[in-house]
Coordinates of C-alpha atoms and ligand atoms in Angstrom, one line a residue:
Chain Z
M1 CA 44.2 56.5 -61.2
A2 CA 46.7 53.8 -60.5
T3 CA 47.3 51.6 -57.5
H4 CA 50.9 50.7 -56.4
E5 CA 52.7 48.7 -53.9
V6 CA 56.0 50.1 -52.8
T7 CA 58.6 48.6 -50.5
F8 CA 60.7 51.0 -48.5
P9 CA 63.5 52.0 -48.3
V10 CA 63.5 52.8 -52.0
M11 CA 66.9 52.9 -53.7
D12 CA 65.7 53.2 -57.3
E13 CA 64.3 56.7 -58.0
R14 CA 62.0 55.3 -60.8
A15 CA 59.7 53.7 -58.2
I16 CA 59.0 57.2 -56.9
L17 CA 58.7 58.8 -60.4
E18 CA 56.0 56.3 -61.3
L19 CA 53.7 57.7 -58.6
R20 CA 51.2 60.5 -59.6
A21 CA 49.1 62.8 -57.5
G22 CA 45.9 61.0 -56.6
D23 CA 47.3 57.4 -57.0
E24 CA 46.7 54.9 -54.3
V25 CA 49.7 53.3 -52.6
V26 CA 50.2 50.5 -50.2
V27 CA 53.5 50.3 -48.4
Q28 CA 55.6 47.4 -47.3
G29 CA 59.0 47.1 -45.6
H30 CA 60.4 49.7 -43.1
I31 CA 59.3 53.2 -42.3
I32 CA 60.7 55.7 -39.9
G33 CA 58.6 57.7 -37.4
L34 CA 59.5 61.1 -36.2
R35 CA 58.0 64.5 -35.4
D36 CA 58.8 68.2 -34.7
R37 CA 61.4 67.8 -32.0
T38 CA 63.2 65.0 -33.8
Q39 CA 63.7 67.2 -36.9
I40 CA 64.6 70.2 -34.8
R41 CA 67.4 68.2 -33.3
I42 CA 68.7 67.1 -36.7
F43 CA 68.5 70.5 -38.5
D44 CA 68.4 73.3 -35.9
Q45 CA 70.8 71.7 -33.4
G46 CA 72.9 69.9 -36.1
V47 CA 72.9 66.4 -34.6
E48 CA 73.4 63.6 -37.0
P49 CA 70.6 61.1 -36.9
P50 CA 71.7 57.6 -35.8
M51 CA 69.6 55.9 -38.4
D52 CA 70.1 55.7 -42.2
L53 CA 67.5 57.9 -43.9
R54 CA 68.5 57.1 -47.5
G55 CA 65.5 56.1 -49.5
A56 CA 63.4 56.3 -46.4
F57 CA 59.7 56.7 -45.8
L58 CA 59.1 59.2 -42.9
L59 CA 55.9 59.1 -40.9
H60 CA 54.8 62.1 -38.8
T61 CA 54.0 60.5 -35.6
A62 CA 54.5 60.4 -31.8
P63 CA 53.4 56.9 -31.0
N64 CA 51.7 55.6 -27.9
V65 CA 53.9 52.7 -26.7
R66 CA 54.7 50.5 -23.7
K67 CA 58.3 49.9 -22.6
V68 CA 59.0 46.2 -22.5
G69 CA 62.8 46.2 -22.0
E70 CA 66.0 48.1 -22.6
G71 CA 65.3 50.1 -25.7
R72 CA 62.4 47.9 -26.6
Y73 CA 58.9 49.0 -27.0
E74 CA 55.5 47.5 -27.8
K75 CA 52.9 49.4 -29.8
L76 CA 49.7 50.6 -28.1
C77 CA 48.2 53.1 -30.5
I78 CA 50.1 54.7 -33.4
G79 CA 48.5 57.5 -35.4
T80 CA 49.6 60.4 -37.5
T81 CA 50.0 64.1 -36.8
T82 CA 49.5 67.2 -38.9
S83 CA 52.3 67.7 -41.4
A84 CA 52.1 71.4 -42.2
R85 CA 54.2 72.4 -39.1
M86 CA 57.2 70.4 -40.5
V87 CA 57.3 71.5 -44.1
R88 CA 60.5 73.5 -43.7
F89 CA 62.5 70.3 -43.3
T90 CA 61.5 68.9 -46.7
E91 CA 64.4 70.5 -48.6
P92 CA 67.2 69.3 -46.3
L93 CA 65.6 65.9 -45.9
G94 CA 65.8 65.4 -49.6
A95 CA 69.1 67.1 -50.3
R96 CA 71.2 65.9 -47.4
Y97 CA 69.7 62.6 -46.5
G98 CA 68.0 61.3 -49.7
V99 CA 64.6 60.8 -48.1
R100 CA 62.1 59.6 -50.7
A101 CA 58.7 59.9 -49.0
I102 CA 57.0 61.9 -46.2
C103 CA 53.7 60.8 -44.9
G104 CA 51.3 62.7 -42.6
K105 CA 47.9 64.2 -42.4
G106 CA 46.5 67.4 -43.7
G107 CA 49.0 67.9 -46.5
F108 CA 52.0 70.2 -47.1
P109 CA 51.7 73.8 -48.3
D110 CA 53.0 74.7 -51.7
E111 CA 56.5 75.4 -50.6
A112 CA 57.0 71.6 -50.5
I113 CA 56.3 71.2 -54.2
E114 CA 59.7 72.4 -55.6
P115 CA 61.9 70.5 -53.2
M116 CA 60.0 67.3 -53.8
R117 CA 60.3 67.7 -57.5
R118 CA 64.0 68.5 -57.3
H119 CA 64.9 65.6 -55.1
G120 CA 62.5 63.0 -56.4
M121 CA 60.2 62.8 -53.3
V122 CA 56.5 62.3 -52.7
Y123 CA 54.1 63.3 -50.0
F124 CA 51.6 60.6 -48.9
A125 CA 48.3 61.5 -47.4
I126 CA 47.2 59.1 -44.7
V127 CA 43.7 59.2 -43.2
G128 CA 44.2 61.4 -40.1
G129 CA 42.8 59.9 -36.9
A130 CA 42.6 56.3 -38.3
A131 CA 45.0 55.1 -35.7
A132 CA 43.3 51.9 -34.7
L133 CA 43.8 50.6 -38.3
E134 CA 47.3 52.1 -38.7
T135 CA 48.4 50.3 -35.5
T136 CA 47.4 46.9 -36.9
Q137 CA 49.5 47.6 -40.0
I138 CA 52.7 48.2 -38.0
E139 CA 54.1 44.8 -37.3
E140 CA 56.8 45.7 -35.0
I141 CA 58.9 48.5 -33.5
E142 CA 62.3 47.3 -34.5
E143 CA 64.5 50.2 -33.3
V144 CA 64.3 53.4 -31.4
A145 CA 66.9 56.2 -31.1
W146 CA 66.9 59.4 -29.0
E147 CA 64.6 57.9 -26.3
E148 CA 65.0 61.1 -24.2
L149 CA 62.7 62.8 -26.7
M150 CA 59.9 60.4 -26.0
P151 CA 57.5 60.1 -27.7
E152 CA 59.2 62.2 -30.4
C153 CA 62.1 59.8 -30.9
L154 CA 63.3 58.3 -34.1
W155 CA 61.3 55.1 -34.6
K156 CA 61.9 52.3 -37.0
F157 CA 58.8 50.3 -37.8
R158 CA 58.3 47.2 -39.9
V159 CA 55.0 47.5 -41.7
R160 CA 52.7 45.3 -43.7
D161 CA 50.1 46.6 -46.1
F162 CA 50.5 50.1 -44.7
G163 CA 47.7 52.2 -46.2
P164 CA 45.9 52.8 -48.4
L165 CA 47.7 56.1 -48.8
T166 CA 47.0 58.7 -51.4
V167 CA 49.8 60.5 -53.3
G168 CA 49.1 64.1 -52.2
I169 CA 52.2 65.6 -53.9
D170 CA 54.2 63.8 -56.5
A171 CA 57.7 64.2 -57.8
H172 CA 56.6 66.0 -60.9
G173 CA 55.3 69.2 -59.3
T174 CA 51.7 68.3 -58.9
S175 CA 50.0 68.8 -55.5
L176 CA 46.5 67.7 -54.9
Y177 CA 46.3 70.2 -52.0
H178 CA 47.2 73.1 -54.3
D179 CA 44.7 72.0 -56.9
V180 CA 41.8 71.3 -54.5
N181 CA 42.5 74.6 -52.7
E182 CA 42.5 76.6 -56.0
E183 CA 39.3 75.0 -57.1
A184 CA 37.7 75.6 -53.6
K185 CA 38.6 79.3 -53.8
K186 CA 37.0 79.6 -57.2
R187 CA 33.9 77.8 -56.0
L188 CA 33.8 80.0 -52.9
E189 CA 33.7 83.1 -55.0
G190 CA 30.7 81.7 -56.9
I191 CA 29.0 80.8 -53.7
L192 CA 29.6 84.2 -52.1
A193 CA 28.3 86.0 -55.2
R194 CA 25.0 84.1 -54.7
L195 CA 24.5 84.8 -51.0
Chain X
M1 CA 23.3 58.0 6.3
S2 CA 24.8 61.4 7.1
A3 CA 24.8 64.1 4.5
T4 CA 28.6 63.8 4.2
A5 CA 28.5 60.1 3.6
T6 CA 25.9 60.6 0.9
S7 CA 27.8 63.3 -0.9
N8 CA 31.1 61.3 -0.7
R9 CA 29.3 58.4 -2.3
L10 CA 27.8 60.6 -5.0
Q11 CA 31.1 62.2 -5.7
E12 CA 32.6 58.8 -6.2
A13 CA 29.8 57.9 -8.6
V14 CA 30.4 61.0 -10.7
L15 CA 34.1 60.2 -10.7
E16 CA 33.5 56.7 -11.9
A17 CA 31.1 58.0 -14.6
A18 CA 33.7 60.5 -15.8
A19 CA 36.5 57.9 -15.9
Y20 CA 34.3 55.5 -17.8
L21 CA 33.0 58.2 -20.2
Y22 CA 36.5 59.4 -21.2
V23 CA 37.7 56.0 -22.3
W24 CA 34.4 55.0 -23.8
A25 CA 34.2 58.1 -25.9
L26 CA 37.7 57.4 -27.2
K27 CA 37.0 53.8 -28.3
D28 CA 33.4 53.6 -29.4
I29 CA 31.9 56.4 -31.4
P30 CA 28.1 57.0 -31.3
Q31 CA 25.7 55.4 -33.7
D32 CA 24.5 58.7 -35.2
L33 CA 28.1 59.5 -36.2
R34 CA 28.6 56.0 -37.7
D35 CA 25.5 56.5 -39.7
A36 CA 26.6 59.9 -40.9
L37 CA 30.0 58.5 -42.0
A38 CA 28.3 55.5 -43.8
D39 CA 26.0 58.0 -45.5
A40 CA 29.0 60.1 -46.5
A41 CA 30.7 57.1 -48.0
E42 CA 27.7 56.5 -50.1
R43 CA 27.4 60.1 -51.3
E44 CA 31.0 60.6 -52.1
T45 CA 32.0 60.3 -55.8
S46 CA 35.7 61.2 -55.8
V47 CA 38.1 58.3 -55.8
A48 CA 40.4 59.7 -53.2
G49 CA 37.4 60.7 -51.1
Q50 CA 35.9 57.3 -51.2
R51 CA 39.2 55.8 -50.2
V52 CA 39.4 58.0 -47.2
L53 CA 35.8 57.3 -46.1
S54 CA 36.1 53.6 -46.5
T55 CA 39.3 53.6 -44.5
I56 CA 37.6 55.6 -41.8
L57 CA 34.7 53.1 -41.6
K58 CA 37.2 50.2 -41.5
N59 CA 39.1 52.0 -38.7
V60 CA 36.0 52.5 -36.6
Q61 CA 35.4 48.7 -36.9
V62 CA 39.0 47.8 -36.0
A63 CA 38.9 50.1 -33.0
E64 CA 35.8 48.2 -31.8
D65 CA 37.3 44.7 -32.6
E66 CA 40.6 45.4 -31.0
S67 CA 39.2 47.6 -28.2
N68 CA 41.7 50.3 -29.3
L69 CA 41.3 54.0 -29.5
V70 CA 39.6 55.3 -32.7
C71 CA 42.2 58.1 -32.9
Q72 CA 45.5 58.4 -31.1
D73 CA 44.8 61.9 -30.0
T74 CA 43.2 61.6 -26.6
G75 CA 42.5 65.3 -26.8
I76 CA 41.7 67.6 -23.9
A77 CA 38.8 66.4 -21.8
V78 CA 35.8 68.7 -22.2
Y79 CA 32.6 67.9 -20.2
T80 CA 29.2 69.5 -20.4
C81 CA 27.1 69.2 -17.3
R82 CA 23.4 69.8 -16.8
V83 CA 22.9 70.0 -13.0
G84 CA 19.5 69.7 -11.5
E85 CA 18.5 72.2 -8.8
H86 CA 18.0 69.4 -6.3
F87 CA 21.0 67.3 -7.2
P88 CA 22.6 66.7 -3.8
L89 CA 26.3 67.4 -4.8
H90 CA 27.6 70.9 -5.1
P91 CA 29.2 71.8 -8.5
A92 CA 32.5 72.4 -6.8
R93 CA 32.5 68.7 -5.9
I94 CA 31.2 67.7 -9.3
Y95 CA 34.2 69.5 -10.8
E96 CA 36.6 67.7 -8.5
A97 CA 35.0 64.3 -9.4
L98 CA 35.3 65.1 -13.2
R99 CA 39.0 66.0 -12.7
D100 CA 39.8 63.0 -10.6
G101 CA 37.9 60.7 -13.1
T102 CA 39.9 62.1 -16.0
A103 CA 43.1 61.4 -14.2
R104 CA 42.1 57.9 -13.1
A105 CA 41.1 57.0 -16.7
T106 CA 44.4 58.4 -18.0
L107 CA 46.5 56.5 -15.5
E108 CA 44.6 53.2 -15.4
H109 CA 44.1 52.7 -19.2
P110 CA 46.8 54.1 -19.7
L111 CA 46.0 57.0 -22.1
R112 CA 48.4 59.5 -23.6
S113 CA 48.5 62.6 -21.4
N114 CA 48.4 65.8 -23.5
A115 CA 48.1 68.5 -20.7
V116 CA 51.0 71.0 -20.5
H117 CA 51.5 74.4 -18.9
T118 CA 50.7 76.9 -21.7
I119 CA 54.0 78.8 -21.3
T120 CA 56.6 76.3 -20.1
R121 CA 55.0 73.4 -22.1
E122 CA 55.8 71.0 -19.2
N123 CA 53.3 68.2 -18.7
T124 CA 50.9 69.1 -15.8
G125 CA 49.5 65.7 -15.0
P126 CA 47.3 62.9 -16.4
N127 CA 45.2 65.0 -18.7
I128 CA 44.5 67.5 -15.9
G129 CA 46.0 70.8 -14.9
H130 CA 45.1 74.4 -14.1
R131 CA 41.5 74.7 -15.3
L132 CA 41.7 71.3 -17.1
P133 CA 39.5 69.5 -17.7
I134 CA 37.2 72.1 -19.1
V135 CA 33.5 72.0 -18.0
H136 CA 30.5 73.7 -19.5
W137 CA 27.7 74.2 -17.0
E138 CA 24.0 74.4 -17.3
F139 CA 21.6 74.5 -14.3
V140 CA 18.1 73.0 -14.5
P141 CA 15.3 74.1 -12.2
D142 CA 12.9 71.6 -10.6
W143 CA 15.1 68.5 -11.2
G144 CA 17.3 66.2 -9.0
G145 CA 19.6 64.6 -11.6
L146 CA 22.9 65.3 -13.4
D147 CA 23.7 64.8 -17.0
V148 CA 27.4 64.5 -17.9
K149 CA 28.7 64.4 -21.5
C150 CA 32.4 63.9 -22.2
V151 CA 33.8 65.4 -25.5
P152 CA 37.5 64.7 -25.9
K153 CA 38.7 67.3 -28.2
G154 CA 41.7 66.7 -30.5
S155 CA 44.1 69.4 -31.4
G156 CA 44.1 69.0 -35.2
S157 CA 40.5 70.2 -35.3
E158 CA 40.6 72.5 -32.3
N159 CA 43.5 74.4 -34.0
M160 CA 40.9 75.2 -36.7
S161 CA 38.8 77.6 -34.6
F162 CA 38.0 81.0 -35.8
L163 CA 36.3 84.1 -34.4
K164 CA 35.0 87.2 -36.1
M165 CA 33.3 90.2 -34.7
C166 CA 31.1 91.0 -37.7
I167 CA 29.2 94.2 -37.6
P168 CA 25.3 94.2 -37.6
A169 CA 25.3 95.6 -41.2
D170 CA 27.1 92.4 -42.3
G171 CA 23.9 90.5 -41.3
V172 CA 23.4 86.8 -41.8
K173 CA 25.3 87.1 -45.0
G174 CA 28.5 88.1 -43.1
I175 CA 28.0 85.1 -40.9
K176 CA 27.7 82.7 -43.8
Q177 CA 30.7 84.2 -45.5
F178 CA 32.9 83.9 -42.5
V179 CA 32.0 80.2 -41.9
L180 CA 32.6 79.3 -45.5
E181 CA 35.9 81.1 -45.7
S182 CA 37.1 79.5 -42.4
I183 CA 36.4 76.0 -43.7
V184 CA 38.0 76.5 -47.1
G185 CA 41.0 78.0 -45.2
A186 CA 41.2 75.0 -42.9
G187 CA 41.4 72.6 -45.9
G188 CA 42.5 69.0 -44.8
K189 CA 44.0 70.0 -41.5
P190 CA 41.1 69.3 -39.2
C191 CA 40.5 65.8 -40.5
P192 CA 37.4 66.4 -42.6
P193 CA 34.6 65.5 -43.0
G194 CA 33.5 66.6 -39.5
I195 CA 31.0 68.7 -37.7
V196 CA 31.2 72.5 -38.1
G197 CA 30.1 74.1 -34.9
V198 CA 29.0 77.7 -35.2
G199 CA 28.2 80.1 -32.3
I200 CA 26.4 83.4 -33.1
G201 CA 25.4 86.3 -30.9
G202 CA 26.2 86.8 -27.2
S203 CA 29.8 88.2 -26.8
A204 CA 33.1 87.1 -28.2
D205 CA 33.8 84.5 -25.6
Y206 CA 30.2 83.3 -25.4
A207 CA 30.0 82.8 -29.2
M208 CA 33.0 80.4 -29.1
Y209 CA 31.4 78.6 -26.1
L210 CA 28.3 78.2 -28.1
A211 CA 30.3 76.9 -31.1
K212 CA 31.7 74.2 -28.8
E213 CA 28.2 73.3 -27.5
A214 CA 27.2 73.0 -31.2
I215 CA 29.8 70.3 -32.0
A216 CA 28.7 68.3 -29.0
R217 CA 25.2 67.7 -30.3
P218 CA 24.2 64.4 -31.9
V219 CA 25.0 64.6 -35.6
G220 CA 22.2 66.1 -37.7
T221 CA 20.0 67.3 -34.8
R222 CA 18.5 70.7 -35.7
N223 CA 18.3 73.8 -33.6
P224 CA 14.7 74.2 -32.4
D225 CA 14.6 77.9 -33.5
P226 CA 13.4 77.6 -37.1
E227 CA 15.5 80.6 -38.3
V228 CA 18.7 79.0 -36.9
G229 CA 17.7 75.6 -38.2
K230 CA 17.3 77.1 -41.7
L231 CA 20.8 78.6 -41.4
E232 CA 22.2 75.1 -40.4
E233 CA 20.6 73.5 -43.5
E234 CA 21.9 76.2 -45.8
L235 CA 25.5 76.2 -44.4
F236 CA 25.6 72.4 -44.6
T237 CA 24.7 72.5 -48.3
L238 CA 27.1 75.4 -49.2
L239 CA 30.0 74.0 -47.2
N240 CA 29.8 70.8 -49.2
E241 CA 29.8 72.7 -52.4
T242 CA 33.3 73.9 -51.7
G243 CA 34.8 70.6 -52.9
I244 CA 37.5 70.4 -50.1
G245 CA 36.4 66.8 -49.6
P246 CA 37.5 64.0 -47.2
M247 CA 41.0 64.8 -45.7
G248 CA 41.2 67.8 -48.0
L249 CA 41.9 65.6 -51.0
G250 CA 38.9 66.9 -53.0
G251 CA 35.3 65.5 -53.1
D252 CA 31.6 66.0 -52.4
V253 CA 31.7 65.5 -48.6
T254 CA 33.5 68.3 -46.8
V255 CA 31.4 68.3 -43.7
L256 CA 29.1 65.7 -42.1
Q257 CA 26.9 68.5 -40.6
C258 CA 26.8 72.1 -39.5
H259 CA 25.3 72.8 -36.1
V260 CA 24.5 76.4 -35.0
E261 CA 23.9 77.6 -31.5
H262 CA 22.8 81.2 -30.8
A263 CA 22.4 83.8 -28.0
D264 CA 20.7 87.2 -28.1
T265 CA 23.3 89.9 -28.3
H266 CA 23.9 93.7 -28.1
M267 CA 22.3 95.8 -30.9
T268 CA 25.7 96.7 -32.2
L269 CA 27.3 93.3 -32.0
N270 CA 27.3 90.4 -34.5
P271 CA 29.9 87.9 -33.3
V272 CA 30.4 84.6 -35.1
A273 CA 32.6 81.8 -33.9
V274 CA 33.6 78.6 -35.7
N275 CA 34.8 75.5 -33.9
Y276 CA 35.6 72.4 -36.0
Q277 CA 35.1 68.8 -34.8
C278 CA 36.9 66.2 -36.9
W279 CA 35.3 63.0 -38.2
A280 CA 36.3 61.3 -34.9
A281 CA 33.6 63.4 -33.3
R282 CA 33.8 61.5 -30.0
R283 CA 31.3 62.0 -27.2
A284 CA 29.7 59.8 -24.5
S285 CA 27.1 60.6 -21.9
A286 CA 25.8 59.5 -18.6
H287 CA 22.9 60.4 -16.3
V288 CA 23.6 60.3 -12.6
A289 CA 20.6 60.1 -10.3
A290 CA 20.4 61.7 -6.9
D291 CA 21.0 58.3 -5.3
G292 CA 24.2 57.7 -7.3
T293 CA 22.8 55.3 -9.9
I294 CA 24.6 55.8 -13.2
E295 CA 23.0 55.2 -16.6
F296 CA 25.2 55.4 -19.6
D297 CA 23.7 56.8 -22.8
R298 CA 25.0 56.4 -26.4
E299 CA 22.5 58.8 -28.0
A300 CA 22.8 62.1 -26.0
Ligands
SF4_401 S1 41.8 66.1 -35.8 FE1 40.5 64.5 -34.8 S2 40.7 62.7 -36.1 FE2 42.3 64.1 -36.7 S3 44.0 63.4 -35.5 FE3 43.1 65.1 -34.3 S4 41.6 64.1 -33.0 FE4 42.2 62.6 -34.5

C-alpha cells in the first residue's frame, strides 16, 4: 500500500486517480469544513455556496471555535463527524461542483461508490474522535461563510500534514467498507454456525 | 454548624466534583484504557488498523500535552452515583449539584453544548435540560460516603445501541448471536475499537440500563459471576474474529473489551441490550466524604 502527499484543491484529476483504497494520504493546502445543515442549504434549499468548491477537499465537521473579531474565528477543538448521514450529497457535489475528496468518519455506504467513480472522487477515512491531533494540524481558519448556521457553517481551513488518512473509497469503484463488511458477514456466518 | 449550612456546603462540594469530573474525563483518559489501546496497537496486524491505532495513541498524548479534549464530542453527561445510607445530602440535592456542576463546567471551560429538546431540537442549556444530565443511582447500606462517576457519552457510539427481546428458547446462543450481529452491523460508525456493553435479563429498559453500566466499568474487569464472566471472555474473542477492525477499516482489533451486566428476569423473558462505547471511553470518578472532602480517582 502506497503513501501519498496531496495538496488541495486538486485541479488535475490524475492526482486522485493515483489513490487506491487502503493507501495512506497526508494532506496539505486548503480544506473546507461543512456538515448536514450546510449541505441541506446548498442542495435542498438551492442556495449557491459562497466558496469555490472546485477540486475541493470537504471535511465533515462542526468545529468548536472562539470568535475573535468580525467573521474571524480561532480554533478550540476541531474533530470529525459521522459521514453516513450525508451520503446523498455525493453525486451533486461531484457533478455540479467538481469536489474531489470527502473526508469523515465511519465511511460511506455503497451508494457512494458509483458517483465517486463517475466523477473522479475519493472518500478519506479519518480517525474519528482524534480531535486533539486534528486541531494541531489545522493551521488557521481562513474564512467562514453562513455564520448563522454556527457551527455548521462553511469553513475554510489551511492545513499542514493533515492525517494520516486512509483511502476508504477510491475513484475506481473499490470501497474498503464494502469489502470489510462482506468479509465480516461471511465470517459471522461461520461463527454463528459454531455457536 | 446548622444542618442547612452543612448540606449547603456538601451540595457545593458535589457540584465542584461534578464540574471537575466532566472536564477531566474529556481531557485525560484513564490508564486502563490507555493500556488497552497500547495493547491493541501491538496486536493489530492490518496496515490500516495499525495506522488508526497509532494515530489514536498519538492523539491521547497530544490531548494531554495541549490540555485539549481527547474528542470534540463532549457527549451527554451521564453520572453513576453510589450513595451511602448515612451520606448527609438527599439525592434530590445531589442531582441538583450534578446538574449545576455540568452547567458550570460547560460555561467556564467552555465546552460545546449538545443538549437539545428532543422534538424542537432547540438547545436547552449548557449540557443540561429536562432530565439531563442522566444519573444512575445505587444506594449502599451502612455507609456514609458518595461515589460519583462521570461518563460523557458521545453520539457516534450511542447511536449504535440495540435491544432485542429474545425468547427463553433462544438461550445464551441467542444472546451471543444478537451481540455479534449488532457489532458487525455497526461497522466503523461507533469509532471502534471500543467497549461493548451488554445487559441481559431484567426488563427491556433495565437491560439497556445494565448495558450502560457495563461500559462504565474499568476496561477488562470481569463480572464476578463466573457464568457471566465466561460469556464476556467468549464474546470478546468472537467479536474480534469478525475482522471489522479499527474504524471499520478491517483488522484484528474490533473491540477492546466486552463487559456484561445481568439481572434476574421473568421466566418467559430473555432481553439483551447492546450499548457501544467508542475508543474514547471517557470516565472519571470521585469519592465525596460526609464532611465534603473530595478525593478524585483515576481507576474506578
Ligand atoms: S463515537 Fe466517540 S470517539 Fe467517535 S466521535 Fe463520538 S465520542 Fe468521539
